[in-house]
PDB file of C-alpha atoms in Angstrom:
ATOM      1  CA  MET A   1       0.000   0.000   0.000  1.00 96.00           C
ATOM      2  CA  THR A   2       1.106   3.566  -0.595  1.00 98.00           C
ATOM      3  CA  ASN A   3       1.533   6.054   2.222  1.00 98.00           C
ATOM      4  CA  GLU A   4      -1.653   7.781   1.077  1.00 98.00           C
ATOM      5  CA  GLU A   5      -3.598   4.503   1.208  1.00 98.00           C
ATOM      6  CA  LEU A   6      -2.288   3.763   4.688  1.00 98.00           C
ATOM      7  CA  MET A   7      -3.262   7.263   5.865  1.00 98.00           C
ATOM      8  CA  ARG A   8      -6.701   6.871   4.301  1.00 98.00           C
ATOM      9  CA  GLU A   9      -7.118   3.683   6.329  1.00 98.00           C
ATOM     10  CA  ALA A  10      -6.219   5.532   9.541  1.00 98.00           C
ATOM     11  CA  ILE A  11      -8.734   8.233   8.607  1.00 98.00           C
ATOM     12  CA  ARG A  12     -11.384   5.631   7.763  1.00 98.00           C
ATOM     13  CA  LEU A  13     -10.836   3.982  11.140  1.00 98.00           C
ATOM     14  CA  SER A  14     -11.208   7.342  12.897  1.00 98.00           C
ATOM     15  CA  VAL A  15     -14.515   8.116  11.171  1.00 98.00           C
ATOM     16  CA  GLU A  16     -15.844   4.599  11.812  1.00 98.00           C
ATOM     17  CA  ASN A  17     -14.799   4.797  15.450  1.00 97.00           C
ATOM     18  CA  VAL A  18     -16.925   7.906  16.013  1.00 97.00           C
ATOM     19  CA  LYS A  19     -19.922   5.921  14.759  1.00 96.00           C
ATOM     20  CA  ASN A  20     -19.003   3.113  17.200  1.00 94.00           C
ATOM     21  CA  GLY A  21     -18.861   5.315  20.294  1.00 92.00           C
ATOM     22  CA  GLY A  22     -15.153   6.120  20.388  1.00 94.00           C
ATOM     23  CA  GLY A  23     -13.094   9.231  19.846  1.00 95.00           C
ATOM     24  CA  PRO A  24     -12.266  10.558  16.361  1.00 97.00           C
ATOM     25  CA  PHE A  25      -8.826   8.977  16.138  1.00 98.00           C
ATOM     26  CA  GLY A  26      -7.405   6.032  14.189  1.00 98.00           C
ATOM     27  CA  ALA A  27      -3.913   4.674  13.636  1.00 98.00           C
ATOM     28  CA  VAL A  28      -2.193   2.172  11.380  1.00 98.00           C
ATOM     29  CA  ILE A  29       1.236   0.639  11.871  1.00 98.00           C
ATOM     30  CA  ALA A  30       2.821  -0.629   8.681  1.00 98.00           C
ATOM     31  CA  ARG A  31       6.045  -2.245   7.599  1.00 98.00           C
ATOM     32  CA  ASN A  32       7.109  -2.093   3.958  1.00 98.00           C
ATOM     33  CA  GLY A  33       3.662  -0.892   2.942  1.00 97.00           C
ATOM     34  CA  GLU A  34       1.839  -3.767   4.666  1.00 98.00           C
ATOM     35  CA  ILE A  35      -0.467  -3.186   7.619  1.00 98.00           C
ATOM     36  CA  VAL A  36       0.881  -4.805  10.774  1.00 98.00           C
ATOM     37  CA  ALA A  37      -1.787  -3.537  13.181  1.00 98.00           C
ATOM     38  CA  THR A  38      -4.427  -0.867  13.671  1.00 98.00           C
ATOM     39  CA  GLY A  39      -5.896   0.967  16.620  1.00 98.00           C
ATOM     40  CA  VAL A  40      -8.692   3.350  17.428  1.00 98.00           C
ATOM     41  CA  ASN A  41      -9.449   5.584  20.388  1.00 97.00           C
ATOM     42  CA  ARG A  42     -11.445   3.603  22.983  1.00 96.00           C
ATOM     43  CA  VAL A  43     -10.922   5.847  26.027  1.00 96.00           C
ATOM     44  CA  THR A  44     -14.587   6.213  26.945  1.00 95.00           C
ATOM     45  CA  PRO A  45     -15.900   2.738  26.018  1.00 94.00           C
ATOM     46  CA  LEU A  46     -13.046   1.028  27.902  1.00 95.00           C
ATOM     47  CA  HIS A  47     -12.806   3.587  30.725  1.00 96.00           C
ATOM     48  CA  ASP A  48      -9.073   3.720  29.971  1.00 97.00           C
ATOM     49  CA  PRO A  49      -7.379   7.095  29.522  1.00 96.00           C
ATOM     50  CA  THR A  50      -4.432   5.378  27.811  1.00 97.00           C
ATOM     51  CA  ALA A  51      -6.558   3.697  25.117  1.00 97.00           C
ATOM     52  CA  HIS A  52      -5.592   6.199  22.423  1.00 98.00           C
ATOM     53  CA  ALA A  53      -5.421   5.016  18.816  1.00 98.00           C
ATOM     54  CA  GLU A  54      -1.626   5.125  18.619  1.00 98.00           C
ATOM     55  CA  VAL A  55      -1.077   3.291  21.912  1.00 98.00           C
ATOM     56  CA  SER A  56      -3.675   0.681  20.933  1.00 98.00           C
ATOM     57  CA  ALA A  57      -1.981   0.172  17.560  1.00 98.00           C
ATOM     58  CA  ILE A  58       1.451  -0.107  19.204  1.00 98.00           C
ATOM     59  CA  ARG A  59       0.160  -2.712  21.663  1.00 98.00           C
ATOM     60  CA  ALA A  60      -1.421  -4.714  18.841  1.00 98.00           C
ATOM     61  CA  ALA A  61       1.692  -4.513  16.638  1.00 98.00           C
ATOM     62  CA  CYS A  62       4.021  -5.537  19.450  1.00 98.00           C
ATOM     63  CA  ASN A  63       1.751  -8.434  20.336  1.00 98.00           C
ATOM     64  CA  LYS A  64       1.506  -9.572  16.711  1.00 98.00           C
ATOM     65  CA  LEU A  65       5.255  -9.307  16.059  1.00 98.00           C
ATOM     66  CA  GLY A  66       6.298 -10.619  19.471  1.00 98.00           C
ATOM     67  CA  THR A  67       8.573  -7.680  20.220  1.00 98.00           C
ATOM     68  CA  PHE A  68       8.661  -4.326  21.991  1.00 97.00           C
ATOM     69  CA  ASP A  69      10.860  -2.848  19.251  1.00 98.00           C
ATOM     70  CA  LEU A  70       8.956  -1.716  16.175  1.00 98.00           C
ATOM     71  CA  SER A  71      12.018  -0.523  14.263  1.00 98.00           C
ATOM     72  CA  GLY A  72      11.339  -0.866  10.568  1.00 98.00           C
ATOM     73  CA  CYS A  73       7.699   0.139  11.036  1.00 98.00           C
ATOM     74  CA  GLU A  74       5.941   3.443  10.498  1.00 98.00           C
ATOM     75  CA  ILE A  75       2.770   4.851  12.051  1.00 98.00           C
ATOM     76  CA  PHE A  76      -0.017   6.597  10.189  1.00 98.00           C
ATOM     77  CA  THR A  77      -2.337   8.419  12.535  1.00 98.00           C
ATOM     78  CA  SER A  78      -5.387  10.512  11.799  1.00 98.00           C
ATOM     79  CA  CYS A  79      -4.129  13.251  14.138  1.00 97.00           C
ATOM     80  CA  GLU A  80      -0.779  14.536  15.355  1.00 97.00           C
ATOM     81  CA  PRO A  81       0.053  12.408  18.414  1.00 97.00           C
ATOM     82  CA  CYS A  82      -0.551  13.747  21.903  1.00 96.00           C
ATOM     83  CA  PRO A  83       2.382  13.809  24.349  1.00 95.00           C
ATOM     84  CA  MET A  84       1.556  10.346  25.736  1.00 96.00           C
ATOM     85  CA  CYS A  85       1.315   8.796  22.283  1.00 98.00           C
ATOM     86  CA  LEU A  86       4.416  10.579  21.068  1.00 97.00           C
ATOM     87  CA  GLY A  87       6.314   9.138  24.034  1.00 97.00           C
ATOM     88  CA  ALA A  88       4.976   5.652  23.251  1.00 98.00           C
ATOM     89  CA  ILE A  89       5.996   6.032  19.592  1.00 98.00           C
ATOM     90  CA  TYR A  90       9.535   6.944  20.618  1.00 98.00           C
ATOM     91  CA  TRP A  91       9.727   4.067  23.124  1.00 98.00           C
ATOM     92  CA  ALA A  92       8.463   1.653  20.436  1.00 98.00           C
ATOM     93  CA  HIS A  93      11.212   2.866  18.042  1.00 98.00           C
ATOM     94  CA  LEU A  94       8.838   3.472  15.141  1.00 98.00           C
ATOM     95  CA  ASP A  95      10.814   4.896  12.231  1.00 98.00           C
ATOM     96  CA  ARG A  96       8.440   7.624  11.080  1.00 98.00           C
ATOM     97  CA  ILE A  97       5.178   9.343  11.956  1.00 98.00           C
ATOM     98  CA  TYR A  98       2.620  10.449   9.390  1.00 98.00           C
ATOM     99  CA  TYR A  99      -0.408  12.388  10.635  1.00 98.00           C
ATOM    100  CA  GLY A 100      -3.523  14.014   9.218  1.00 98.00           C
ATOM    101  CA  ASN A 101      -5.041  16.564  11.587  1.00 97.00           C
ATOM    102  CA  ASN A 102      -2.715  18.665  13.739  1.00 96.00           C
ATOM    103  CA  GLN A 103      -2.711  19.864  17.372  1.00 93.00           C
ATOM    104  CA  ARG A 104      -4.717  22.983  16.528  1.00 94.00           C
ATOM    105  CA  ASP A 105      -7.370  20.969  14.715  1.00 96.00           C
ATOM    106  CA  ALA A 106      -7.716  18.705  17.757  1.00 95.00           C
ATOM    107  CA  ALA A 107      -7.888  21.660  20.155  1.00 94.00           C
ATOM    108  CA  GLU A 108     -10.703  23.204  18.113  1.00 95.00           C
ATOM    109  CA  ILE A 109     -12.926  20.184  18.851  1.00 95.00           C
ATOM    110  CA  GLY A 110     -12.003  19.897  22.528  1.00 93.00           C
ATOM    111  CA  PHE A 111      -8.874  17.724  22.460  1.00 94.00           C
ATOM    112  CA  ASP A 112      -6.314  20.290  23.619  1.00 92.00           C
ATOM    113  CA  ASP A 113      -3.031  18.865  24.909  1.00 92.00           C
ATOM    114  CA  LYS A 114      -1.262  22.222  25.176  1.00 90.00           C
ATOM    115  CA  PHE A 115      -1.470  22.164  28.969  1.00 92.00           C
ATOM    116  CA  ILE A 116       0.621  18.968  29.012  1.00 93.00           C
ATOM    117  CA  TYR A 117       3.242  20.361  26.654  1.00 88.00           C
ATOM    118  CA  ASP A 118       3.362  23.486  28.817  1.00 92.00           C
ATOM    119  CA  GLU A 119       3.728  21.492  32.042  1.00 93.00           C
ATOM    120  CA  LEU A 120       6.685  19.522  30.690  1.00 89.00           C
ATOM    121  CA  ALA A 121       8.659  22.753  30.413  1.00 91.00           C
ATOM    122  CA  VAL A 122       7.930  23.779  34.017  1.00 93.00           C
ATOM    123  CA  PRO A 123      10.314  22.755  36.844  1.00 92.00           C
ATOM    124  CA  VAL A 124       8.894  19.832  38.854  1.00 90.00           C
ATOM    125  CA  ALA A 125       8.375  21.971  41.964  1.00 90.00           C
ATOM    126  CA  ASP A 126       6.237  24.461  40.014  1.00 92.00           C
ATOM    127  CA  ARG A 127       3.931  22.057  38.162  1.00 91.00           C
ATOM    128  CA  LYS A 128       0.162  22.133  38.658  1.00 92.00           C
ATOM    129  CA  LYS A 129       0.157  18.458  39.692  1.00 90.00           C
ATOM    130  CA  ARG A 130       2.167  18.341  42.878  1.00 90.00           C
ATOM    131  CA  MET A 131       5.078  15.945  42.698  1.00 87.00           C
ATOM    132  CA  GLU A 132       7.180  14.811  45.631  1.00 86.00           C
ATOM    133  CA  ALA A 133      10.055  12.366  45.811  1.00 88.00           C
ATOM    134  CA  LEU A 134       9.332   9.713  48.441  1.00 92.00           C
ATOM    135  CA  LEU A 135      11.559   6.854  49.682  1.00 95.00           C
ATOM    136  CA  SER A 136      14.153   7.496  46.988  1.00 94.00           C
ATOM    137  CA  ASP A 137      16.823   5.727  49.067  1.00 94.00           C
ATOM    138  CA  GLU A 138      14.677   2.562  49.001  1.00 94.00           C
ATOM    139  CA  ALA A 139      13.465   2.881  45.420  1.00 94.00           C
ATOM    140  CA  ILE A 140      17.066   2.969  44.144  1.00 94.00           C
ATOM    141  CA  GLU A 141      17.399  -0.718  45.052  1.00 95.00           C
ATOM    142  CA  ALA A 142      15.571  -1.778  41.881  1.00 94.00           C
ATOM    143  CA  PHE A 143      17.937   0.353  39.807  1.00 92.00           C
ATOM    144  CA  ARG A 144      20.940  -1.234  41.522  1.00 92.00           C
ATOM    145  CA  ALA A 145      19.528  -4.697  40.820  1.00 93.00           C
ATOM    146  CA  TRP A 146      18.987  -3.762  37.173  1.00 91.00           C
ATOM    147  CA  THR A 147      22.533  -2.432  36.864  1.00 91.00           C
ATOM    148  CA  LEU A 148      23.984  -5.680  38.246  1.00 92.00           C
ATOM    149  CA  LYS A 149      21.702  -8.009  36.249  1.00 93.00           C
ATOM    150  CA  GLU A 150      23.825  -9.715  33.617  1.00 93.00           C
ATOM    151  CA  ASP A 151      21.028 -11.207  31.488  1.00 93.00           C
ATOM    152  CA  LYS A 152      18.840  -8.096  31.204  1.00 86.00           C
ATOM    153  CA  VAL A 153      17.089  -7.237  27.960  1.00 87.00           C
ATOM    154  CA  GLU A 154      17.819  -3.585  27.309  1.00 85.00           C
ATOM    155  CA  TYR A 155      15.275  -1.345  25.714  1.00 83.00           C
TER     156      TYR A 155
END
């Protein structure tokens, strides 16, 4: 499939998902022009704030391919990814992102992520969501164990 066909599939999924009670977002993960997995926004039907189209597609692709590393794959998403999805895309090592609608388009219909982008630039102590380090001297034990583990799978 061409990039345009893959994007049209993401768009089709987003339109269909609205009709099925989900948010107006769809995503396709492809490798060499072949669809590996798809996802749609199911936040409200699943009562899961992480069930965005991109995250759902990443989960499905990783499950199908039996890996957490989607290098060699690309994502086609009906809208520019939110901060959570963008982070997931980077962690999944997808090679490229294609998107239809942008952040401003999403904000115009009530999906405004600007407050998250803004918060990321604010020092931890000044963020709207209070954050406090707690039991850091105990929590570091897991990091020490990871550092010493000889058979770890790095990601």
